[in-house]
mmCIF file of C-alpha atoms and ligand atoms in Angstrom:
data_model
loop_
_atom_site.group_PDB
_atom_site.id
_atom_site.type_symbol
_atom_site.label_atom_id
_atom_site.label_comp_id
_atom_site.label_asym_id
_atom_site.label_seq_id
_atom_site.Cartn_x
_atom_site.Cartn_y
_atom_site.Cartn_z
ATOM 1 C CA UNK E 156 -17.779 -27.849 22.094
ATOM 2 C CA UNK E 157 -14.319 -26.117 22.145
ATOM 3 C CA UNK E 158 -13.628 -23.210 20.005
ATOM 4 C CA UNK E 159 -12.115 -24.757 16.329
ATOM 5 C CA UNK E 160 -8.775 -22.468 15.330
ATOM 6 C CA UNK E 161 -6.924 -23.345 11.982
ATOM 7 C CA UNK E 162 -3.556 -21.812 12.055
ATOM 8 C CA UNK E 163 -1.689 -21.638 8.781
ATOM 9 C CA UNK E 164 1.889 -20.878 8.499
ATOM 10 C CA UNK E 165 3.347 -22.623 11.750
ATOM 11 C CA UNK E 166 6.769 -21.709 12.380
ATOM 12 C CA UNK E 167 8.032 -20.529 15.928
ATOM 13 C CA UNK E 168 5.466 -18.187 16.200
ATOM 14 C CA UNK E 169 2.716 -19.924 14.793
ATOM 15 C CA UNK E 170 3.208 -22.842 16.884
ATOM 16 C CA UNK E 171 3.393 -20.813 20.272
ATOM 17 C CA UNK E 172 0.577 -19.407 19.108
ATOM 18 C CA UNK E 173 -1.149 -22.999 18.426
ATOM 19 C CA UNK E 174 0.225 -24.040 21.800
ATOM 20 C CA UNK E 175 -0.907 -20.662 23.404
ATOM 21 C CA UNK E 176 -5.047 -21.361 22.370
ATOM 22 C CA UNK E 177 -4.705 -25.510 22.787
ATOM 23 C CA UNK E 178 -3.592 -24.762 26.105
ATOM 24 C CA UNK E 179 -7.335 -22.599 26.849
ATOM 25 C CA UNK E 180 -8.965 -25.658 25.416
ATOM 26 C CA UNK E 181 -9.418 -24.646 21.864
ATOM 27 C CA UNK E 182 -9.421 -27.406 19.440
ATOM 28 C CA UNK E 183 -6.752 -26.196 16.984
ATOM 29 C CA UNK E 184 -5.504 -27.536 13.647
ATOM 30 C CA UNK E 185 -2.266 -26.866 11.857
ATOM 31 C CA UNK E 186 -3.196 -26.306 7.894
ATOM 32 C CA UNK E 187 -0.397 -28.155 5.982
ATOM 33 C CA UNK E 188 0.693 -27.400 2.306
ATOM 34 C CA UNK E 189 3.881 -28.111 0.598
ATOM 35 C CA UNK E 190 5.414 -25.226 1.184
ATOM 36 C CA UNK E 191 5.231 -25.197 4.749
ATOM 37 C CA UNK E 192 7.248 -27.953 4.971
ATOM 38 C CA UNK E 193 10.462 -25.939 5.245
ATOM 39 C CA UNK E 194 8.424 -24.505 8.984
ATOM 40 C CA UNK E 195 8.344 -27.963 10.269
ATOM 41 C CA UNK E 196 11.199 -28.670 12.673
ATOM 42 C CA UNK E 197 12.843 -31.950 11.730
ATOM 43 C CA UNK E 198 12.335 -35.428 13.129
ATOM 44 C CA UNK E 199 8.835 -35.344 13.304
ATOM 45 C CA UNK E 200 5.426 -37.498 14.224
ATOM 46 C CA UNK E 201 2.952 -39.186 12.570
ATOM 47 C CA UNK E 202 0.929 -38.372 9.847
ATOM 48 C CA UNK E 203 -2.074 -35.960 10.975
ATOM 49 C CA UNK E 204 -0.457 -34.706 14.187
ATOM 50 C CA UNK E 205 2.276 -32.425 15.136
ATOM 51 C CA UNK E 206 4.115 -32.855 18.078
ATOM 52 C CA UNK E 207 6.356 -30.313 20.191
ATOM 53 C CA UNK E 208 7.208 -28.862 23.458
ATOM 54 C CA UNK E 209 7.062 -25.251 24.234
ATOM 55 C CA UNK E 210 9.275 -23.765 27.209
ATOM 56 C CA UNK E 211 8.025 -20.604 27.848
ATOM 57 C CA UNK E 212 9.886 -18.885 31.453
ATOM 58 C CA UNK E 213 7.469 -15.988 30.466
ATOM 59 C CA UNK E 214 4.466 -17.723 30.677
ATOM 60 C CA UNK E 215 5.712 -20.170 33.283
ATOM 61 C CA UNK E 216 4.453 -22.783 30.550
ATOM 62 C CA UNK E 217 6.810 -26.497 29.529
ATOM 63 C CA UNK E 218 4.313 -29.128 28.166
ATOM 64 C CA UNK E 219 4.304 -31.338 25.269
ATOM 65 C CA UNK E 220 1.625 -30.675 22.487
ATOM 66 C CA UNK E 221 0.241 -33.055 20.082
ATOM 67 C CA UNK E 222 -1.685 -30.421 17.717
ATOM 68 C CA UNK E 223 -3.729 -32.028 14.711
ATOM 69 C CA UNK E 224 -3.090 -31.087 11.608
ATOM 70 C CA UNK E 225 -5.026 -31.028 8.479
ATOM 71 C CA UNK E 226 -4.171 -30.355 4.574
ATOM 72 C CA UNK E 227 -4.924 -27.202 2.866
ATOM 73 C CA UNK E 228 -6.970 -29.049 -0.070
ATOM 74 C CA UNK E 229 -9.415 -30.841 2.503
ATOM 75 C CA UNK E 230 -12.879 -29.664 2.197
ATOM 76 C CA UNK E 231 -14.198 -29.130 5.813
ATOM 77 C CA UNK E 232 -14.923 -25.451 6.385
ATOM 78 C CA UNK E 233 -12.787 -22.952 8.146
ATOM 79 C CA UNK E 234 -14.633 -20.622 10.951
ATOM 80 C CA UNK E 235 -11.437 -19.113 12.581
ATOM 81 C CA UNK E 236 -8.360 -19.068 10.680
ATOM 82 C CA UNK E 237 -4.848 -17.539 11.976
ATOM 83 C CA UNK E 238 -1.904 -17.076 9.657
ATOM 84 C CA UNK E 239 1.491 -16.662 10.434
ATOM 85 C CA UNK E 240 3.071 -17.484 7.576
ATOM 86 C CA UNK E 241 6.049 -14.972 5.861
ATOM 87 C CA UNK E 242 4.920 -11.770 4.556
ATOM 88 C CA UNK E 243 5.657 -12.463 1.183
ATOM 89 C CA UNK E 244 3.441 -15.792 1.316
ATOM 90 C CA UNK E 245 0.321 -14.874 3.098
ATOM 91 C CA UNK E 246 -1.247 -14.578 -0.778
ATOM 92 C CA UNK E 247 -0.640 -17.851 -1.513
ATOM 93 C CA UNK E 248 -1.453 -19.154 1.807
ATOM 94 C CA UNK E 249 -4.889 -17.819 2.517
ATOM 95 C CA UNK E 250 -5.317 -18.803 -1.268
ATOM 96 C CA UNK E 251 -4.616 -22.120 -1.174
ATOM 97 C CA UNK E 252 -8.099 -22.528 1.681
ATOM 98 C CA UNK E 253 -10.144 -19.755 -0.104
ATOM 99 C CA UNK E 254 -12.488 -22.944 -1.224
ATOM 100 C CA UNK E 255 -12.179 -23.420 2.904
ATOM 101 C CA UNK E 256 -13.696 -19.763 3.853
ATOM 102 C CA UNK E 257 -17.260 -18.332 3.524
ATOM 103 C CA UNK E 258 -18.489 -15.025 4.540
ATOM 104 C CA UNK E 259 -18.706 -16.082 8.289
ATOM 105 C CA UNK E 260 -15.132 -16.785 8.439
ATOM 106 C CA UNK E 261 -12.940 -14.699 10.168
ATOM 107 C CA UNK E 262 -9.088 -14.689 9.378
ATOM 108 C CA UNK E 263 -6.446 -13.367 11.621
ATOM 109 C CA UNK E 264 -3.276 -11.981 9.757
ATOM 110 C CA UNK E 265 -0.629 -11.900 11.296
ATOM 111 C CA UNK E 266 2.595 -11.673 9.496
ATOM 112 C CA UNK E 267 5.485 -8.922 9.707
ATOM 113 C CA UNK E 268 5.448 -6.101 7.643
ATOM 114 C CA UNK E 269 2.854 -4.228 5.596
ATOM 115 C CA UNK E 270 1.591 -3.703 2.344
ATOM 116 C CA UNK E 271 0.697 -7.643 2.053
ATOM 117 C CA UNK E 272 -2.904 -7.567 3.801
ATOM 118 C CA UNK E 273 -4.729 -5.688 1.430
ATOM 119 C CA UNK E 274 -3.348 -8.149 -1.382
ATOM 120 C CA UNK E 275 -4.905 -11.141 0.739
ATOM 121 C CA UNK E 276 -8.337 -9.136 1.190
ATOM 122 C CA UNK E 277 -8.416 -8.632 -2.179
ATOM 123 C CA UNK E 278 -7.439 -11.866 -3.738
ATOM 124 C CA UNK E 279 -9.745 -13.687 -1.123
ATOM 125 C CA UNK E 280 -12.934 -11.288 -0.499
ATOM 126 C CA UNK E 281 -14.984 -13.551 1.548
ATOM 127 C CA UNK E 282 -14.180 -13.630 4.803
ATOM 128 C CA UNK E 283 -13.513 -10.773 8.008
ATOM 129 C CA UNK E 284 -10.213 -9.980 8.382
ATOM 130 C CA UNK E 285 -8.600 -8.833 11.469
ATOM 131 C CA UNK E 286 -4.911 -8.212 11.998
ATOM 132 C CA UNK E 287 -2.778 -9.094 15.109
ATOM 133 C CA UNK E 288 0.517 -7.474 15.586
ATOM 134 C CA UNK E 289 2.482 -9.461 18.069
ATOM 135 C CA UNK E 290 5.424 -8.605 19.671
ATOM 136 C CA UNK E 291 6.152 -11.790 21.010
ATOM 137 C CA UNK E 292 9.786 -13.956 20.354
ATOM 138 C CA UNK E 293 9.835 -17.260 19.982
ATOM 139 C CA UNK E 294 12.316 -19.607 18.222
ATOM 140 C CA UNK E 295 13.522 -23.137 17.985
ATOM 141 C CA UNK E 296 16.133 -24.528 20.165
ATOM 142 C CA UNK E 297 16.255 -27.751 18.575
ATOM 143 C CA UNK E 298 13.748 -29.968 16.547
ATOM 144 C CA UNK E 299 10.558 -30.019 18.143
ATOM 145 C CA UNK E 300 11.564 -27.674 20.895
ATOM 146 C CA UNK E 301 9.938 -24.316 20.793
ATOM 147 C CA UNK E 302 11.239 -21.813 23.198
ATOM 148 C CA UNK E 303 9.121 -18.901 24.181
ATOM 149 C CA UNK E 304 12.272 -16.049 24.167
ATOM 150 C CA UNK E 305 10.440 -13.025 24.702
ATOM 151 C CA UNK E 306 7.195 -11.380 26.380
ATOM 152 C CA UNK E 307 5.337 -8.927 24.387
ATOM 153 C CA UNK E 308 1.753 -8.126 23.464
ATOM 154 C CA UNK E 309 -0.688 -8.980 21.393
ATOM 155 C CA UNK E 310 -2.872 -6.361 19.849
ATOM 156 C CA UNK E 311 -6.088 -7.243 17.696
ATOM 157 C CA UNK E 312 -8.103 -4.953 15.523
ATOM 158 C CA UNK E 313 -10.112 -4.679 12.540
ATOM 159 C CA UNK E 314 -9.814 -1.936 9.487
ATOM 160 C CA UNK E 315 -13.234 -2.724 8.654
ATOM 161 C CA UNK E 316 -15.166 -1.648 11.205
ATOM 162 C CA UNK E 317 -16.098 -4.810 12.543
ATOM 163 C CA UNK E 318 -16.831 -4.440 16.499
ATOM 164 C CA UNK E 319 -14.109 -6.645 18.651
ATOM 165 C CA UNK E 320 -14.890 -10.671 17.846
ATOM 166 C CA UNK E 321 -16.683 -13.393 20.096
ATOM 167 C CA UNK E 322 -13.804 -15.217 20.164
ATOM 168 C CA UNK E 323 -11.709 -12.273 21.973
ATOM 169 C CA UNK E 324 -12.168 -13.598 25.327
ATOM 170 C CA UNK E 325 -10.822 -16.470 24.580
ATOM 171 C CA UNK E 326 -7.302 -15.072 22.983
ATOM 172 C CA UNK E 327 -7.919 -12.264 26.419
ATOM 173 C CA UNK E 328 -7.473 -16.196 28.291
ATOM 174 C CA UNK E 329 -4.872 -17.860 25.866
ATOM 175 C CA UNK E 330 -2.603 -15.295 24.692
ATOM 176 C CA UNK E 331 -0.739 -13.035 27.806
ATOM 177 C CA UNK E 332 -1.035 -9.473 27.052
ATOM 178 C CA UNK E 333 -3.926 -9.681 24.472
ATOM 179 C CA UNK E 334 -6.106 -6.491 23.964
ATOM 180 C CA UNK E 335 -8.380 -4.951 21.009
ATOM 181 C CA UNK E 336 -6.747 -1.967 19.590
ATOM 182 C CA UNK E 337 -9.539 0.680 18.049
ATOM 183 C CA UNK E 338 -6.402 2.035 16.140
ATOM 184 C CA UNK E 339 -4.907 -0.712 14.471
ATOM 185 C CA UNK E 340 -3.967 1.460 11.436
ATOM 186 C CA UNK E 341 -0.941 3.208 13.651
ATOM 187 C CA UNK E 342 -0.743 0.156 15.423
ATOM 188 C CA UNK E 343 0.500 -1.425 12.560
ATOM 189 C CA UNK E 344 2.760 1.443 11.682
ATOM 190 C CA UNK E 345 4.300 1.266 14.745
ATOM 191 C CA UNK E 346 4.536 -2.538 14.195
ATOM 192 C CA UNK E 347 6.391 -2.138 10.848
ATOM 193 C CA UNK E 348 9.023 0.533 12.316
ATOM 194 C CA UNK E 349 10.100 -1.533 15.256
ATOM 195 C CA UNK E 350 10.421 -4.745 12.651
ATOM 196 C CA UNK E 351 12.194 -1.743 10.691
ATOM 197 C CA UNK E 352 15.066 -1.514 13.656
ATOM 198 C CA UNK E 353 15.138 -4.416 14.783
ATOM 199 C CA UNK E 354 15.478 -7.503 12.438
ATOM 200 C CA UNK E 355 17.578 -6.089 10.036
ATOM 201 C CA UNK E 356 20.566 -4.669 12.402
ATOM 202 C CA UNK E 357 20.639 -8.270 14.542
ATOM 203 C CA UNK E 358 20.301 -9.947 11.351
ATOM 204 C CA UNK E 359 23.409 -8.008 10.060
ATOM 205 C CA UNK E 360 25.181 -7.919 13.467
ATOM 206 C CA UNK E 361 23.888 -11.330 14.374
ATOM 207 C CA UNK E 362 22.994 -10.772 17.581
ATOM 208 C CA UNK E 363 19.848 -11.386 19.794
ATOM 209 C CA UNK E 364 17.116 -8.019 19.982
ATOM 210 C CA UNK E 365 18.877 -7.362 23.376
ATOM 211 C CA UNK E 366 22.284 -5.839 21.914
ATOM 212 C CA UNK E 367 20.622 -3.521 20.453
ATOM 213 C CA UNK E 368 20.231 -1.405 23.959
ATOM 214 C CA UNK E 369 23.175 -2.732 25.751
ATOM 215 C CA UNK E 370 25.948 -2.549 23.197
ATOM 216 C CA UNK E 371 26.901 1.163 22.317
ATOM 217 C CA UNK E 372 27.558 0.844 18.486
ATOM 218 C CA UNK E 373 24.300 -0.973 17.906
ATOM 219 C CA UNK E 374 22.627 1.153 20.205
ATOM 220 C CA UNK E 375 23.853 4.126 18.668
ATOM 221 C CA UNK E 376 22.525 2.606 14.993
ATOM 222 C CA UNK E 377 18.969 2.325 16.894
ATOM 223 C CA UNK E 378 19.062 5.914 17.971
ATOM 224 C CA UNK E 379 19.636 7.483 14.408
ATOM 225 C CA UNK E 380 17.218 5.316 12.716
ATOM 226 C CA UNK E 381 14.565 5.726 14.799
ATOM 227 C CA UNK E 382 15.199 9.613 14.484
ATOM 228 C CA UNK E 383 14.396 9.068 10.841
ATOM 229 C CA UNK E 384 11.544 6.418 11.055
ATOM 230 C CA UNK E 385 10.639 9.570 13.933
ATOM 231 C CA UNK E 386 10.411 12.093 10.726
ATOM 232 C CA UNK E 387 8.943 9.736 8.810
ATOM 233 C CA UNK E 388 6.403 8.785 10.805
ATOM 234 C CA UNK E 389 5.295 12.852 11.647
ATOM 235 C CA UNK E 390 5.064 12.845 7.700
ATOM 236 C CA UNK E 391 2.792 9.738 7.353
ATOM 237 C CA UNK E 392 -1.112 9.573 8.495
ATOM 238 C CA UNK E 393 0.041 8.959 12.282
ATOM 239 C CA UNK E 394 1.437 12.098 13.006
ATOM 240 C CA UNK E 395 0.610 11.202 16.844
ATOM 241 C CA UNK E 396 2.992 8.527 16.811
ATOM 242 C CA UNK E 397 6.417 10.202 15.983
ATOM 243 C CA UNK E 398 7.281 11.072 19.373
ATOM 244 C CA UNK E 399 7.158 7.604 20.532
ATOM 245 C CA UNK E 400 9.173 5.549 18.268
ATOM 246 C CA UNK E 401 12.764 5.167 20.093
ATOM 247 C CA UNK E 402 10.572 4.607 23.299
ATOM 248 C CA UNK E 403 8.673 1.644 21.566
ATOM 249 C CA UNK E 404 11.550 0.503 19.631
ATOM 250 C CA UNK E 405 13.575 0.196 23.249
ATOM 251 C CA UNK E 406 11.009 -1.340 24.918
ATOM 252 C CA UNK E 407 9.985 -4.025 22.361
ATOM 253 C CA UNK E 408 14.057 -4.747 22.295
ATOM 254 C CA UNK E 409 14.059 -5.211 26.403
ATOM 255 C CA UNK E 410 11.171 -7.118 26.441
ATOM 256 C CA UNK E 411 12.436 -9.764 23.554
ATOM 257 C CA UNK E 412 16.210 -9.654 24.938
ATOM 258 C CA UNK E 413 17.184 -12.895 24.459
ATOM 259 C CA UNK E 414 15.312 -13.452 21.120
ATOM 260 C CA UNK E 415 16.800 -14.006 17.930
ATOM 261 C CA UNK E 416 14.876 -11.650 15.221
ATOM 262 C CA UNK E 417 13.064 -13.405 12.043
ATOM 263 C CA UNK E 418 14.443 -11.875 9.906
ATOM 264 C CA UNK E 419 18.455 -13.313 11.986
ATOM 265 C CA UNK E 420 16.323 -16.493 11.867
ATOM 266 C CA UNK E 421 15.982 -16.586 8.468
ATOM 267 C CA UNK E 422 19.439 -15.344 6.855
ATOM 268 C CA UNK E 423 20.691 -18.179 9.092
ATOM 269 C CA UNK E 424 18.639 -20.989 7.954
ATOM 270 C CA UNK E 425 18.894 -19.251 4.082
ATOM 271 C CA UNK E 426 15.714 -18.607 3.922
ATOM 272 C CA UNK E 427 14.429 -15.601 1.854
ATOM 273 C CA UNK E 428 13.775 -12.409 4.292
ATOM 274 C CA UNK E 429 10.459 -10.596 4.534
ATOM 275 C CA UNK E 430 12.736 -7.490 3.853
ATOM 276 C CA UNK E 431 10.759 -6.103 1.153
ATOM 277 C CA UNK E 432 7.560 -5.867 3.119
ATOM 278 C CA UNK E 433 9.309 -3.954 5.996
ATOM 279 C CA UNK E 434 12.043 -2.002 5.318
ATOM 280 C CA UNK E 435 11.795 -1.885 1.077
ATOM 281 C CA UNK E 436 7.746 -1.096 1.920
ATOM 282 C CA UNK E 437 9.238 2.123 4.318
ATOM 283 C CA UNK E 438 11.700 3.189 1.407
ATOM 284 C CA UNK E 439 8.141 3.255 -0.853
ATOM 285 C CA UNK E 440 6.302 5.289 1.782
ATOM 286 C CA UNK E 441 9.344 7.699 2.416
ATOM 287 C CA UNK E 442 9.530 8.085 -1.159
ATOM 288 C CA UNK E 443 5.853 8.728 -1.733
ATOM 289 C CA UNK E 444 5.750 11.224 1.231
ATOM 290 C CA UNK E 445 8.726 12.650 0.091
ATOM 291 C CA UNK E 446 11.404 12.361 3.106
ATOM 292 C CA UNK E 447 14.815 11.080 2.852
ATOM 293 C CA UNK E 448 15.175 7.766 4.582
ATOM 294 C CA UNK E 449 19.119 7.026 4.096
ATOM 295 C CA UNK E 450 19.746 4.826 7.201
ATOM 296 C CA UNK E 451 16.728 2.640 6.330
ATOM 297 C CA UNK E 452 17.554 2.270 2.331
ATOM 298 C CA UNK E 453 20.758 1.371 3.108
ATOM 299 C CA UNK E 454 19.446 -1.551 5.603
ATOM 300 C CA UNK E 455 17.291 -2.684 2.780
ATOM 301 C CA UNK E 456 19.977 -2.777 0.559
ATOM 302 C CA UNK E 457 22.554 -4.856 2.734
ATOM 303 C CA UNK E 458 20.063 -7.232 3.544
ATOM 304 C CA UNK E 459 19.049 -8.052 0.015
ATOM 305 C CA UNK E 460 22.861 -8.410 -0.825
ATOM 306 C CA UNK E 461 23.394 -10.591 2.586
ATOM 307 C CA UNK E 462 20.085 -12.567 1.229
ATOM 308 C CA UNK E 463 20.861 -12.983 -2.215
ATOM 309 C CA UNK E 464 24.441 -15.026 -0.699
ATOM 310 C CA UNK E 465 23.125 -16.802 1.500
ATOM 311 C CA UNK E 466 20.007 -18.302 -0.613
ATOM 312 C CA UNK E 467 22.642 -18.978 -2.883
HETATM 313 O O1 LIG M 24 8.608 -9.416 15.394
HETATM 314 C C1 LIG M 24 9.744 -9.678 15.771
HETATM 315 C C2 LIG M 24 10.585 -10.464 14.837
HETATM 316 O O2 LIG M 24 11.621 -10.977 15.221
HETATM 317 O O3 LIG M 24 10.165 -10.570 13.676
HETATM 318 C C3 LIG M 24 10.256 -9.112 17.063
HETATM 319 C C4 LIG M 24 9.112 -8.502 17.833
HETATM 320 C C5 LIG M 24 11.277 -8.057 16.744
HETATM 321 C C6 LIG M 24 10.823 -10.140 18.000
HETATM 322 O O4 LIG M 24 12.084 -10.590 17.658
#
């Protein structure tokens, strides 16, 4: 029988990532609550399915998918669950299935920014957690229309210990670019600084990722942040790590060019921003470690002021 995936939280990314596993025969479900409803691209199918078709030029992939999709108060037990919902939700998300998960359940987080997975962990103990930090772009081009914008990688790992999954090979066959990461700790740091860079300067400048390198007054605000985040990150437990940042930052911009960031995504639709999980979460750790972080605070800051308009 084909692998079963539950993916909660299925927005651009969520979906390519639904579309990415259906298409190595898994059988996946989309978990529906309430407030996912505001994910679901308009004009859509009947009740228990979800259909949509992903054009990905990256993965040299255009189909049509018809992914099932179940609620989150069903009763039927969860054995693989992936969530891709907002930062700032993932609480209430994996909550609203904890009566879903037992202690043989693994859930995949996989949402921007940091400070929110240990909250989920400890509001819903039972299952293993991994995290995924994907660098992929993906947005909608029109209802029910996913296009895949941007190549990047996928990079599992566990905090916990846990060796890498049995169901590994089958993301290593589903998901281009997938590979277990021993250090997911400065994985995810690195995650949270290019998220740092990117989303909140296109979301300001409203421009896709690819700007960033080619025009010389964005560029220019890449360059000094990323010699701060660079500082920062020689300060923080990933010392390692500081003398890679612009490199990453560049190359995660190149390879999503023609992407629109989340966080651009989300100012435009006026949705709230997962701002306080990347950048505000940065301000907290530069604070803590004591090192000035004035480019970054005042991203933060503009961003909450942009949000706060255009949520109304
Ligand atoms: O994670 C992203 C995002 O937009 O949130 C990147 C990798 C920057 C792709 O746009």
């Amino acid at each position: 029988m084909s692998e079963p995936w539950h993916i909660l939280g299925a927005g651009a990314l969520g979906s390519l990532y639904a579309a990415f596993l259906a298409s190595a025969g898994a059988n996946v479900t989309i978990v529906e609550r309430n407030a996912d409803r505001q994910d679901k691209p308009a004009g859509n199918t009947a009740p228990g399915t979800r259909k949509f078709s992903v054009s990905s030029p990256v993965a040299e992939l255009q189909r049509e998918f018809c992914i099932n999709t179940s609620r989150a108060d069903d009763r039927s037990e969860i054995k693989r669950l992936l969530v891709v919902t907002k930062s700032y939700d993932a609480v209430a998300a994996v909550s609203s299935v904890r009566h879903r998960l037992t202690d043989t359940s693994d859930v995949v987080l996989m949402s921007n920014g940091s400070g929110y997975q240990q909250e989920v962990a400890q509001t819903v103990s039972k299952p293993r957690y991994f995290y995924c930090l994907s660098t992929e772009g993906a947005n909608w081009r029109c209802a029910n229309a996913l296009l895949h914008a941007g190549s990047g990688t996928s990079r599992l790992g566990s905090t916990d210990q846990h060796g890498a999954p049995d169901w590994l090979p089958l993301w290593q066959h589903a998901i281009p670019g997938t590979r277990w990461e021993e250090d997911i700790e400065g994985a995810l740091w690195m995650k949270l600084i290019i998220n740092a860079v990117i989303n909140p300067i296109t979301a300001l400048a409203g421009t896709q990722n690819g700007e960033l390198n080619s025009d010389p007054v964005l560029s220019a605000k890449v360059a000094s942040l990323c010699k701060e985040l660079s500082v920062l990150t020689l300060a923080s437990a990933h010392p390692q790590l500081a003398g890679t940042v612009e490199r990453e930052v560049r190359k995660v911009i190149a390879g999503t060019a023609s992407n629109r960031s989340s966080m651009l995504q989300d100012i435009a639709a006026g949705r709230p921003t997962e701002i306080e999980f990347i950048n505000g979460y940065i301000s907290a750790e530069a604070k803590r470690l004591g090192v000035a972080t004035p480019c970054n605070d005042a991203l933060a800051s503009d961003i909450a002021a942009l949000e706060a308009e255009t949520t109304g």
